[in-house]
Amino acid sequence: MRLRSKAPDAAQESTDAVSEHRRQVALDAYGVLDSAPEQAFDDIVWLAATLCGTPGALISLVDRERQWFKARLGVEPVQSPREEAICDHAIRSADRLMEVPDLRADPRFSRLGFEVAGQPVRFYAGAPLRSPEGHALGTICVLDAVPRELSAAQREGLQVLARQAQHLLELRRYAQEQRRLLAERESSARHLEEARADLQRRNEQLQHSAHHDQLTGLLNRVGLSQLRQDPAVLERLARAPFSLMLIDVDHFKQVNDRHGHLLGDRALQAVADAVGTSIRRGDVAVRFGGEEILVVLPEIRLAGAVEVGERIRRGVMRAPLPFPLTVSVGVASAEPGVDGIEQVFDRADQALYRAKATGRNRVVADDTPLRG
């Protein structure tokens, strides 16, 4: 007999627990608990108190261990323990208004210490607030310090206000959901933009790696080939004078043999640094061979190119290396429409040969008379 009497109680407790869990999930989905006061909800409790002629009114939401007041009039605390909440009883019959004419005469609430307008509460009437799925979230209730009853019109009006409060909660949840979706879209767009920018950076890095020498950072032959196919570059060289400079590291094989390839690499980097600090932003420097560097100087005639070559030569000599390092430089130039790049390159190469043949560590200019 005991087993049969206890089984229904256990089943009922399990059903109640599931129902309470679903109710709490529904309430949490609104994201309203502990939110800041909002005028629309404050207006509803004022209307409720005015309609019913009471000094107090609440929009009370029943949380796990408390009731929390989204809006309140005539009541000081913003929440109270759920075990002391009349609203916890009201939500158990979520399909109808609960009215207690005299709380002191009701054994469930006779010891309640709640106050309205600074006096103990004696009267309560609450209309449940429900989610669209029917889960009881809380109530809109009115409170008085004296026993009384509502009129039929007041009861109906309180239920109308409950429906309006439900609509406000739904609108609030909808707005919150829209903000969440907007934030997700913005976050997604931001991530896509970051991914696009990262892909662009990676592509630029790949392009840079493909067209630049890894040791010196100068253009390589692939980069030079691409420049020679660039119409803008060709047009710039065709419409104005330009100079070419060939730089060769003196006795570079001896540097590697005596000091090792690691210091040999440092020597090449020092030459590249001297070039980089001596030329303009629009000039072009290419690691043309193992220890040979080609420099293209648009819109500079021979005399100006020789000055640049001297700056590079002196910069290499000042490089912070544990051994002396020098370069030989050959320079040639062309006027618009006179010679092509290949002819100017050949003359710069001949000038470089003379620089090396006459003692190295010097800048030699092409002495071919200009035609035109």
mmCIF file of C-alpha atoms in Angstrom:
data_model
loop_
_atom_site.group_PDB
_atom_site.id
_atom_site.type_symbol
_atom_site.label_atom_id
_atom_site.label_comp_id
_atom_site.label_asym_id
_atom_site.label_seq_id
_atom_site.Cartn_x
_atom_site.Cartn_y
_atom_site.Cartn_z
ATOM 1 C CA MET A 1 0.000 0.000 0.000
ATOM 2 C CA ARG A 2 2.854 2.355 0.757
ATOM 3 C CA LEU A 3 4.431 1.740 -2.635
ATOM 4 C CA ARG A 4 1.179 2.509 -4.413
ATOM 5 C CA SER A 5 0.643 5.644 -2.360
ATOM 6 C CA LYS A 6 4.164 7.009 -2.967
ATOM 7 C CA ALA A 7 4.467 6.281 -6.684
ATOM 8 C CA PRO A 8 1.947 8.940 -7.815
ATOM 9 C CA ASP A 9 3.699 11.520 -5.574
ATOM 10 C CA ALA A 10 7.083 10.751 -7.160
ATOM 11 C CA ALA A 11 5.603 10.924 -10.636
ATOM 12 C CA GLN A 12 3.940 14.231 -9.828
ATOM 13 C CA GLU A 13 7.198 15.655 -8.457
ATOM 14 C CA SER A 14 8.975 14.650 -11.644
ATOM 15 C CA THR A 15 6.261 16.284 -13.782
ATOM 16 C CA ASP A 16 6.370 19.446 -11.667
ATOM 17 C CA ALA A 17 10.168 19.605 -11.963
ATOM 18 C CA VAL A 18 10.000 19.328 -15.748
ATOM 19 C CA SER A 19 7.266 21.959 -15.903
ATOM 20 C CA GLU A 20 9.240 24.322 -13.659
ATOM 21 C CA HIS A 21 12.365 23.812 -15.750
ATOM 22 C CA ARG A 22 10.491 24.692 -18.935
ATOM 23 C CA ARG A 23 8.951 27.716 -17.250
ATOM 24 C CA GLN A 24 12.361 28.933 -16.116
ATOM 25 C CA VAL A 25 13.858 28.432 -19.572
ATOM 26 C CA ALA A 26 11.012 30.467 -21.056
ATOM 27 C CA LEU A 27 11.597 33.273 -18.540
ATOM 28 C CA ASP A 28 15.369 33.285 -19.102
ATOM 29 C CA ALA A 29 14.823 33.587 -22.858
ATOM 30 C CA TYR A 30 13.456 37.109 -22.375
ATOM 31 C CA GLY A 31 16.743 38.342 -20.912
ATOM 32 C CA VAL A 32 14.761 40.714 -18.726
ATOM 33 C CA LEU A 33 15.828 39.696 -15.217
ATOM 34 C CA ASP A 34 17.918 42.384 -13.483
ATOM 35 C CA SER A 35 17.465 44.748 -16.423
ATOM 36 C CA ALA A 36 17.221 48.505 -15.932
ATOM 37 C CA PRO A 37 13.838 50.185 -15.356
ATOM 38 C CA GLU A 38 11.843 50.948 -18.510
ATOM 39 C CA GLN A 39 9.172 53.621 -18.772
ATOM 40 C CA ALA A 40 6.698 51.411 -20.635
ATOM 41 C CA PHE A 41 6.559 48.883 -17.780
ATOM 42 C CA ASP A 42 6.479 51.664 -15.159
ATOM 43 C CA ASP A 43 3.456 53.137 -16.966
ATOM 44 C CA ILE A 44 1.601 49.828 -16.764
ATOM 45 C CA VAL A 45 1.999 49.503 -12.974
ATOM 46 C CA TRP A 46 0.847 53.107 -12.590
ATOM 47 C CA LEU A 47 -2.232 52.327 -14.695
ATOM 48 C CA ALA A 48 -2.891 49.181 -12.636
ATOM 49 C CA ALA A 49 -2.726 51.079 -9.329
ATOM 50 C CA THR A 50 -4.874 53.901 -10.709
ATOM 51 C CA LEU A 51 -7.460 51.509 -12.151
ATOM 52 C CA CYS A 52 -7.752 49.506 -8.953
ATOM 53 C CA GLY A 53 -7.351 52.413 -6.544
ATOM 54 C CA THR A 54 -4.442 50.824 -4.683
ATOM 55 C CA PRO A 55 -1.245 52.417 -3.312
ATOM 56 C CA GLY A 56 0.952 49.704 -4.787
ATOM 57 C CA ALA A 57 1.390 47.676 -7.960
ATOM 58 C CA LEU A 58 4.082 45.383 -9.352
ATOM 59 C CA ILE A 59 5.203 43.573 -12.456
ATOM 60 C CA SER A 60 6.730 40.594 -10.699
ATOM 61 C CA LEU A 61 8.759 37.888 -12.449
ATOM 62 C CA VAL A 62 9.222 34.628 -10.567
ATOM 63 C CA ASP A 63 12.847 33.512 -10.811
ATOM 64 C CA ARG A 64 14.453 30.349 -9.383
ATOM 65 C CA GLU A 65 14.789 31.460 -5.774
ATOM 66 C CA ARG A 66 13.241 34.919 -5.829
ATOM 67 C CA GLN A 67 10.611 37.173 -7.285
ATOM 68 C CA TRP A 68 12.097 40.163 -9.066
ATOM 69 C CA PHE A 69 10.178 43.334 -9.865
ATOM 70 C CA LYS A 70 10.542 44.701 -13.382
ATOM 71 C CA ALA A 71 8.390 47.663 -12.360
ATOM 72 C CA ARG A 72 7.070 48.686 -8.949
ATOM 73 C CA LEU A 73 4.956 51.374 -7.296
ATOM 74 C CA GLY A 74 4.643 51.808 -3.537
ATOM 75 C CA VAL A 75 7.137 49.021 -2.825
ATOM 76 C CA GLU A 76 10.762 49.645 -1.799
ATOM 77 C CA PRO A 77 12.675 46.384 -2.418
ATOM 78 C CA VAL A 78 13.427 45.306 -5.997
ATOM 79 C CA GLN A 79 13.043 41.622 -5.117
ATOM 80 C CA SER A 80 12.060 39.242 -2.340
ATOM 81 C CA PRO A 81 12.544 35.521 -1.603
ATOM 82 C CA ARG A 82 10.351 33.259 -3.697
ATOM 83 C CA GLU A 83 9.215 31.378 -0.608
ATOM 84 C CA GLU A 84 7.558 34.602 0.590
ATOM 85 C CA ALA A 85 6.074 35.518 -2.791
ATOM 86 C CA ILE A 86 2.296 35.593 -3.186
ATOM 87 C CA CYS A 87 2.967 35.707 -6.943
ATOM 88 C CA ASP A 88 4.492 32.226 -6.724
ATOM 89 C CA HIS A 89 1.021 30.997 -5.746
ATOM 90 C CA ALA A 90 -0.631 33.117 -8.449
ATOM 91 C CA ILE A 91 1.370 31.567 -11.306
ATOM 92 C CA ARG A 92 0.246 28.069 -10.339
ATOM 93 C CA SER A 93 -3.147 28.930 -11.798
ATOM 94 C CA ALA A 94 -1.887 30.730 -14.828
ATOM 95 C CA ASP A 95 -5.276 30.871 -16.542
ATOM 96 C CA ARG A 96 -7.015 33.150 -14.058
ATOM 97 C CA LEU A 97 -6.597 36.120 -11.759
ATOM 98 C CA MET A 98 -5.799 35.398 -8.110
ATOM 99 C CA GLU A 99 -7.389 37.673 -5.516
ATOM 100 C CA VAL A 100 -6.862 37.525 -1.741
ATOM 101 C CA PRO A 101 -9.225 40.017 -0.003
ATOM 102 C CA ASP A 102 -7.453 39.768 3.377
ATOM 103 C CA LEU A 103 -3.993 38.213 3.556
ATOM 104 C CA ARG A 104 -4.068 38.116 7.339
ATOM 105 C CA ALA A 105 -7.143 35.873 7.201
ATOM 106 C CA ASP A 106 -5.443 33.448 4.760
ATOM 107 C CA PRO A 107 -3.197 30.909 6.565
ATOM 108 C CA ARG A 108 -0.836 30.830 3.554
ATOM 109 C CA PHE A 109 0.020 34.498 3.942
ATOM 110 C CA SER A 110 -0.924 35.456 7.503
ATOM 111 C CA ARG A 111 2.732 35.827 8.547
ATOM 112 C CA LEU A 112 3.858 37.678 5.430
ATOM 113 C CA GLY A 113 6.026 40.681 6.271
ATOM 114 C CA PHE A 114 5.718 42.458 2.921
ATOM 115 C CA GLU A 115 4.859 46.166 2.951
ATOM 116 C CA VAL A 116 3.175 48.611 0.602
ATOM 117 C CA ALA A 117 3.449 52.358 1.096
ATOM 118 C CA GLY A 118 5.244 51.628 4.386
ATOM 119 C CA GLN A 119 2.431 49.465 5.844
ATOM 120 C CA PRO A 120 1.881 45.687 5.970
ATOM 121 C CA VAL A 121 0.127 44.309 2.911
ATOM 122 C CA ARG A 122 -3.447 43.159 3.549
ATOM 123 C CA PHE A 123 -4.854 42.869 0.011
ATOM 124 C CA TYR A 124 -3.468 41.216 -3.136
ATOM 125 C CA ALA A 125 -4.776 40.688 -6.664
ATOM 126 C CA GLY A 126 -2.565 39.374 -9.445
ATOM 127 C CA ALA A 127 -3.104 38.492 -13.097
ATOM 128 C CA PRO A 128 -0.562 36.003 -14.475
ATOM 129 C CA LEU A 129 1.869 36.930 -17.260
ATOM 130 C CA ARG A 130 2.326 34.073 -19.709
ATOM 131 C CA SER A 131 4.624 33.342 -22.615
ATOM 132 C CA PRO A 132 3.029 32.510 -25.993
ATOM 133 C CA GLU A 133 3.615 28.835 -25.128
ATOM 134 C CA GLY A 134 1.591 29.222 -21.928
ATOM 135 C CA HIS A 135 4.456 29.238 -19.411
ATOM 136 C CA ALA A 136 3.750 31.424 -16.377
ATOM 137 C CA LEU A 137 6.438 34.077 -16.044
ATOM 138 C CA GLY A 138 5.075 36.169 -13.195
ATOM 139 C CA THR A 139 2.189 38.549 -12.567
ATOM 140 C CA ILE A 140 0.984 42.088 -12.712
ATOM 141 C CA CYS A 141 -0.473 42.640 -9.272
ATOM 142 C CA VAL A 142 -1.961 45.363 -7.104
ATOM 143 C CA LEU A 143 -1.459 45.698 -3.345
ATOM 144 C CA ASP A 144 -3.259 47.535 -0.551
ATOM 145 C CA ALA A 145 -2.744 48.004 3.158
ATOM 146 C CA VAL A 146 -6.449 47.390 3.908
ATOM 147 C CA PRO A 147 -8.695 44.392 3.129
ATOM 148 C CA ARG A 148 -10.869 44.886 0.049
ATOM 149 C CA GLU A 149 -12.156 43.373 -3.170
ATOM 150 C CA LEU A 150 -11.911 44.423 -6.798
ATOM 151 C CA SER A 151 -14.921 45.196 -8.901
ATOM 152 C CA ALA A 152 -15.599 43.121 -11.994
ATOM 153 C CA ALA A 153 -14.419 46.011 -14.171
ATOM 154 C CA GLN A 154 -11.195 46.285 -12.177
ATOM 155 C CA ARG A 155 -10.523 42.559 -12.524
ATOM 156 C CA GLU A 156 -11.101 42.742 -16.263
ATOM 157 C CA GLY A 157 -8.917 45.850 -16.507
ATOM 158 C CA LEU A 158 -6.087 44.156 -14.590
ATOM 159 C CA GLN A 159 -6.209 41.215 -16.987
ATOM 160 C CA VAL A 160 -6.134 43.630 -19.953
ATOM 161 C CA LEU A 161 -3.027 45.245 -18.472
ATOM 162 C CA ALA A 162 -1.498 41.780 -18.010
ATOM 163 C CA ARG A 163 -1.960 41.130 -21.720
ATOM 164 C CA GLN A 164 -0.319 44.463 -22.519
ATOM 165 C CA ALA A 165 2.614 43.617 -20.241
ATOM 166 C CA GLN A 166 2.941 40.287 -22.059
ATOM 167 C CA HIS A 167 3.025 42.148 -25.388
ATOM 168 C CA LEU A 168 5.738 44.457 -24.022
ATOM 169 C CA LEU A 169 7.800 41.480 -22.929
ATOM 170 C CA GLU A 170 7.414 39.923 -26.384
ATOM 171 C CA LEU A 171 8.393 43.188 -28.082
ATOM 172 C CA ARG A 172 11.379 43.441 -25.776
ATOM 173 C CA ARG A 173 12.420 39.888 -26.578
ATOM 174 C CA TYR A 174 11.957 40.533 -30.301
ATOM 175 C CA ALA A 175 14.081 43.692 -30.120
ATOM 176 C CA GLN A 176 16.709 41.824 -28.143
ATOM 177 C CA GLU A 177 16.726 39.025 -30.703
ATOM 178 C CA GLN A 178 17.056 41.537 -33.525
ATOM 179 C CA ARG A 179 19.997 43.162 -31.746
ATOM 180 C CA ARG A 180 21.561 39.741 -31.281
ATOM 181 C CA LEU A 181 21.082 38.867 -34.943
ATOM 182 C CA LEU A 182 22.458 42.256 -35.975
ATOM 183 C CA ALA A 183 25.466 41.767 -33.704
ATOM 184 C CA GLU A 184 26.006 38.306 -35.200
ATOM 185 C CA ARG A 185 25.785 39.707 -38.723
ATOM 186 C CA GLU A 186 28.180 42.503 -37.830
ATOM 187 C CA SER A 187 30.512 40.003 -36.188
ATOM 188 C CA SER A 188 30.275 37.724 -39.209
ATOM 189 C CA ALA A 189 30.923 40.642 -41.553
ATOM 190 C CA ARG A 190 33.851 41.721 -39.389
ATOM 191 C CA HIS A 191 35.292 38.199 -39.404
ATOM 192 C CA LEU A 192 34.845 37.997 -43.161
ATOM 193 C CA GLU A 193 36.591 41.333 -43.582
ATOM 194 C CA GLU A 194 39.381 40.215 -41.265
ATOM 195 C CA ALA A 195 39.676 36.955 -43.210
ATOM 196 C CA ARG A 196 39.725 38.898 -46.491
ATOM 197 C CA ALA A 197 42.368 41.269 -45.137
ATOM 198 C CA ASP A 198 44.411 38.330 -43.843
ATOM 199 C CA LEU A 199 44.129 36.618 -47.217
ATOM 200 C CA GLN A 200 45.183 39.867 -48.892
ATOM 201 C CA ARG A 201 48.167 40.153 -46.537
ATOM 202 C CA ARG A 202 49.140 36.555 -47.209
ATOM 203 C CA ASN A 203 48.811 37.118 -50.951
ATOM 204 C CA GLU A 204 50.934 40.250 -50.731
ATOM 205 C CA GLN A 205 53.510 38.355 -48.686
ATOM 206 C CA LEU A 206 53.564 35.593 -51.283
ATOM 207 C CA GLN A 207 53.870 38.156 -54.056
ATOM 208 C CA HIS A 208 56.659 39.875 -52.165
ATOM 209 C CA SER A 209 58.445 36.575 -51.535
ATOM 210 C CA ALA A 210 58.113 35.625 -55.191
ATOM 211 C CA HIS A 211 59.513 38.933 -56.441
ATOM 212 C CA HIS A 212 62.064 39.789 -53.752
ATOM 213 C CA ASP A 213 65.353 38.299 -52.670
ATOM 214 C CA GLN A 214 64.920 36.822 -49.180
ATOM 215 C CA LEU A 215 68.417 37.738 -48.017
ATOM 216 C CA THR A 216 68.626 41.378 -49.078
ATOM 217 C CA GLY A 217 64.962 42.328 -49.489
ATOM 218 C CA LEU A 218 65.740 43.707 -52.948
ATOM 219 C CA LEU A 219 63.836 42.738 -56.058
ATOM 220 C CA ASN A 220 64.946 39.488 -57.711
ATOM 221 C CA ARG A 221 65.046 38.612 -61.388
ATOM 222 C CA VAL A 222 61.381 37.588 -61.320
ATOM 223 C CA GLY A 223 60.446 40.988 -59.938
ATOM 224 C CA LEU A 224 62.622 42.705 -62.529
ATOM 225 C CA SER A 225 60.976 40.712 -65.312
ATOM 226 C CA GLN A 226 57.556 41.781 -64.075
ATOM 227 C CA LEU A 227 58.642 45.433 -63.980
ATOM 228 C CA ARG A 228 59.907 45.208 -67.552
ATOM 229 C CA GLN A 229 56.414 44.136 -68.588
ATOM 230 C CA ASP A 230 54.695 46.951 -66.697
ATOM 231 C CA PRO A 231 53.439 49.561 -69.224
ATOM 232 C CA ALA A 232 53.559 52.330 -66.612
ATOM 233 C CA VAL A 233 57.231 51.648 -65.863
ATOM 234 C CA LEU A 234 58.155 51.452 -69.539
ATOM 235 C CA GLU A 235 56.286 54.659 -70.296
ATOM 236 C CA ARG A 236 58.064 56.463 -67.437
ATOM 237 C CA LEU A 237 61.489 55.384 -68.744
ATOM 238 C CA ALA A 238 60.573 56.310 -72.321
ATOM 239 C CA ARG A 239 59.442 59.868 -71.617
ATOM 240 C CA ALA A 240 62.325 61.039 -69.398
ATOM 241 C CA PRO A 241 66.059 60.489 -68.972
ATOM 242 C CA PHE A 242 67.140 57.632 -66.737
ATOM 243 C CA SER A 243 70.303 55.968 -65.482
ATOM 244 C CA LEU A 244 71.319 52.390 -64.741
ATOM 245 C CA MET A 245 73.861 51.382 -62.148
ATOM 246 C CA LEU A 246 75.579 48.012 -61.749
ATOM 247 C CA ILE A 247 77.176 47.328 -58.355
ATOM 248 C CA ASP A 248 79.550 44.435 -57.713
ATOM 249 C CA VAL A 249 80.964 43.443 -54.304
ATOM 250 C CA ASP A 250 84.755 43.462 -54.530
ATOM 251 C CA HIS A 251 86.491 40.124 -53.889
ATOM 252 C CA PHE A 252 83.274 38.578 -52.611
ATOM 253 C CA LYS A 253 84.561 35.022 -53.076
ATOM 254 C CA GLN A 254 87.442 35.833 -50.725
ATOM 255 C CA VAL A 255 84.948 37.149 -48.168
ATOM 256 C CA ASN A 256 83.131 33.802 -48.188
ATOM 257 C CA ASP A 257 86.357 31.796 -48.184
ATOM 258 C CA ARG A 258 88.004 33.726 -45.331
ATOM 259 C CA HIS A 259 85.041 34.600 -43.141
ATOM 260 C CA GLY A 260 82.388 32.027 -44.015
ATOM 261 C CA HIS A 261 79.052 32.246 -45.744
ATOM 262 C CA LEU A 262 77.262 33.659 -42.703
ATOM 263 C CA LEU A 263 79.422 36.778 -42.727
ATOM 264 C CA GLY A 264 79.209 36.727 -46.519
ATOM 265 C CA ASP A 265 75.447 37.035 -46.192
ATOM 266 C CA ARG A 266 75.901 39.912 -43.736
ATOM 267 C CA ALA A 267 78.134 41.615 -46.280
ATOM 268 C CA LEU A 268 75.449 41.378 -48.967
ATOM 269 C CA GLN A 269 72.863 42.724 -46.526
ATOM 270 C CA ALA A 270 75.175 45.642 -45.705
ATOM 271 C CA VAL A 271 75.484 46.491 -49.418
ATOM 272 C CA ALA A 272 71.678 46.266 -49.814
ATOM 273 C CA ASP A 273 71.250 48.579 -46.797
ATOM 274 C CA ALA A 274 73.656 51.110 -48.309
ATOM 275 C CA VAL A 275 71.701 51.001 -51.566
ATOM 276 C CA GLY A 276 68.368 51.349 -49.813
ATOM 277 C CA THR A 277 69.448 54.433 -47.843
ATOM 278 C CA SER A 278 70.967 56.095 -50.911
ATOM 279 C CA ILE A 279 68.212 55.837 -53.510
ATOM 280 C CA ARG A 280 64.765 57.412 -53.752
ATOM 281 C CA ARG A 281 61.457 55.698 -53.117
ATOM 282 C CA GLY A 282 60.620 55.456 -56.818
ATOM 283 C CA ASP A 283 64.000 54.002 -57.781
ATOM 284 C CA VAL A 284 64.403 50.264 -58.367
ATOM 285 C CA ALA A 285 67.096 48.024 -56.849
ATOM 286 C CA VAL A 286 67.482 44.382 -57.946
ATOM 287 C CA ARG A 287 69.788 41.622 -56.739
ATOM 288 C CA PHE A 288 70.800 40.747 -60.258
ATOM 289 C CA GLY A 289 73.359 38.047 -59.552
ATOM 290 C CA GLY A 290 75.119 36.452 -56.612
ATOM 291 C CA GLU A 291 76.902 39.646 -55.535
ATOM 292 C CA GLU A 292 75.672 41.997 -58.271
ATOM 293 C CA ILE A 293 72.993 44.646 -57.774
ATOM 294 C CA LEU A 294 71.233 46.568 -60.529
ATOM 295 C CA VAL A 295 69.767 49.997 -59.750
ATOM 296 C CA VAL A 296 67.387 51.862 -62.072
ATOM 297 C CA LEU A 297 67.225 55.624 -61.492
ATOM 298 C CA PRO A 298 64.336 57.202 -63.454
ATOM 299 C CA GLU A 299 64.626 60.893 -64.323
ATOM 300 C CA ILE A 300 68.288 61.099 -63.268
ATOM 301 C CA ARG A 301 71.072 61.902 -65.706
ATOM 302 C CA LEU A 302 74.637 60.580 -65.536
ATOM 303 C CA ALA A 303 76.110 63.135 -63.122
ATOM 304 C CA GLY A 304 73.315 62.612 -60.603
ATOM 305 C CA ALA A 305 73.645 58.839 -60.899
ATOM 306 C CA VAL A 306 77.398 59.066 -60.204
ATOM 307 C CA GLU A 307 76.629 60.990 -56.986
ATOM 308 C CA VAL A 308 74.212 58.236 -55.928
ATOM 309 C CA GLY A 309 76.874 55.627 -56.709
ATOM 310 C CA GLU A 310 79.399 57.470 -54.554
ATOM 311 C CA ARG A 311 76.937 57.575 -51.635
ATOM 312 C CA ILE A 312 76.475 53.829 -51.942
ATOM 313 C CA ARG A 313 80.228 53.185 -52.167
ATOM 314 C CA ARG A 314 80.952 55.271 -49.064
ATOM 315 C CA GLY A 315 78.026 53.688 -47.212
ATOM 316 C CA VAL A 316 79.415 50.192 -47.868
ATOM 317 C CA MET A 317 82.831 51.208 -46.555
ATOM 318 C CA ARG A 318 81.188 52.399 -43.309
ATOM 319 C CA ALA A 319 79.218 49.149 -42.825
ATOM 320 C CA PRO A 320 79.663 47.647 -39.318
ATOM 321 C CA LEU A 321 81.476 44.484 -40.393
ATOM 322 C CA PRO A 322 84.499 42.751 -38.839
ATOM 323 C CA PHE A 323 86.410 43.201 -42.113
ATOM 324 C CA PRO A 324 86.701 45.943 -44.777
ATOM 325 C CA LEU A 325 84.221 45.775 -47.625
ATOM 326 C CA THR A 326 84.094 47.724 -50.872
ATOM 327 C CA VAL A 327 82.094 47.772 -54.091
ATOM 328 C CA SER A 328 82.746 48.728 -57.699
ATOM 329 C CA VAL A 329 80.039 50.648 -59.540
ATOM 330 C CA GLY A 330 79.383 51.187 -63.234
ATOM 331 C CA VAL A 331 76.923 53.877 -64.324
ATOM 332 C CA ALA A 332 75.310 54.686 -67.682
ATOM 333 C CA SER A 333 72.393 56.882 -68.696
ATOM 334 C CA ALA A 334 70.035 57.508 -71.606
ATOM 335 C CA GLU A 335 68.015 60.373 -72.933
ATOM 336 C CA PRO A 336 64.355 59.889 -73.988
ATOM 337 C CA GLY A 337 63.959 58.086 -77.302
ATOM 338 C CA VAL A 338 67.699 57.532 -77.830
ATOM 339 C CA ASP A 339 68.685 54.170 -76.349
ATOM 340 C CA GLY A 340 66.725 51.271 -74.952
ATOM 341 C CA ILE A 341 67.242 49.624 -71.594
ATOM 342 C CA GLU A 342 69.403 46.831 -73.057
ATOM 343 C CA GLN A 343 71.861 49.279 -74.627
ATOM 344 C CA VAL A 344 72.126 51.307 -71.427
ATOM 345 C CA PHE A 345 72.639 48.099 -69.432
ATOM 346 C CA ASP A 346 75.504 47.055 -71.721
ATOM 347 C CA ARG A 347 77.213 50.418 -71.263
ATOM 348 C CA ALA A 348 76.800 50.243 -67.465
ATOM 349 C CA ASP A 349 78.293 46.744 -67.553
ATOM 350 C CA GLN A 350 81.288 48.044 -69.517
ATOM 351 C CA ALA A 351 81.723 50.867 -66.992
ATOM 352 C CA LEU A 352 81.646 48.326 -64.168
ATOM 353 C CA TYR A 353 84.309 46.283 -65.928
ATOM 354 C CA ARG A 354 86.556 49.361 -66.104
ATOM 355 C CA ALA A 355 85.958 50.105 -62.420
ATOM 356 C CA LYS A 356 87.114 46.610 -61.480
ATOM 357 C CA ALA A 357 90.012 46.686 -63.923
ATOM 358 C CA THR A 358 91.339 49.999 -62.621
ATOM 359 C CA GLY A 359 91.568 49.062 -58.954
ATOM 360 C CA ARG A 360 87.999 48.465 -57.660
ATOM 361 C CA ASN A 361 86.304 50.457 -54.887
ATOM 362 C CA ARG A 362 85.289 53.176 -57.301
ATOM 363 C CA VAL A 363 82.427 54.537 -59.412
ATOM 364 C CA VAL A 364 83.044 54.685 -63.158
ATOM 365 C CA ALA A 365 80.676 56.489 -65.519
ATOM 366 C CA ASP A 366 80.020 55.401 -69.090
ATOM 367 C CA ASP A 367 82.014 57.591 -71.457
ATOM 368 C CA THR A 368 80.037 56.741 -74.615
ATOM 369 C CA PRO A 369 78.968 59.968 -76.316
ATOM 370 C CA LEU A 370 75.212 60.430 -76.255
ATOM 371 C CA ARG A 371 73.451 60.271 -79.603
ATOM 372 C CA GLY A 372 70.475 62.249 -80.673
#
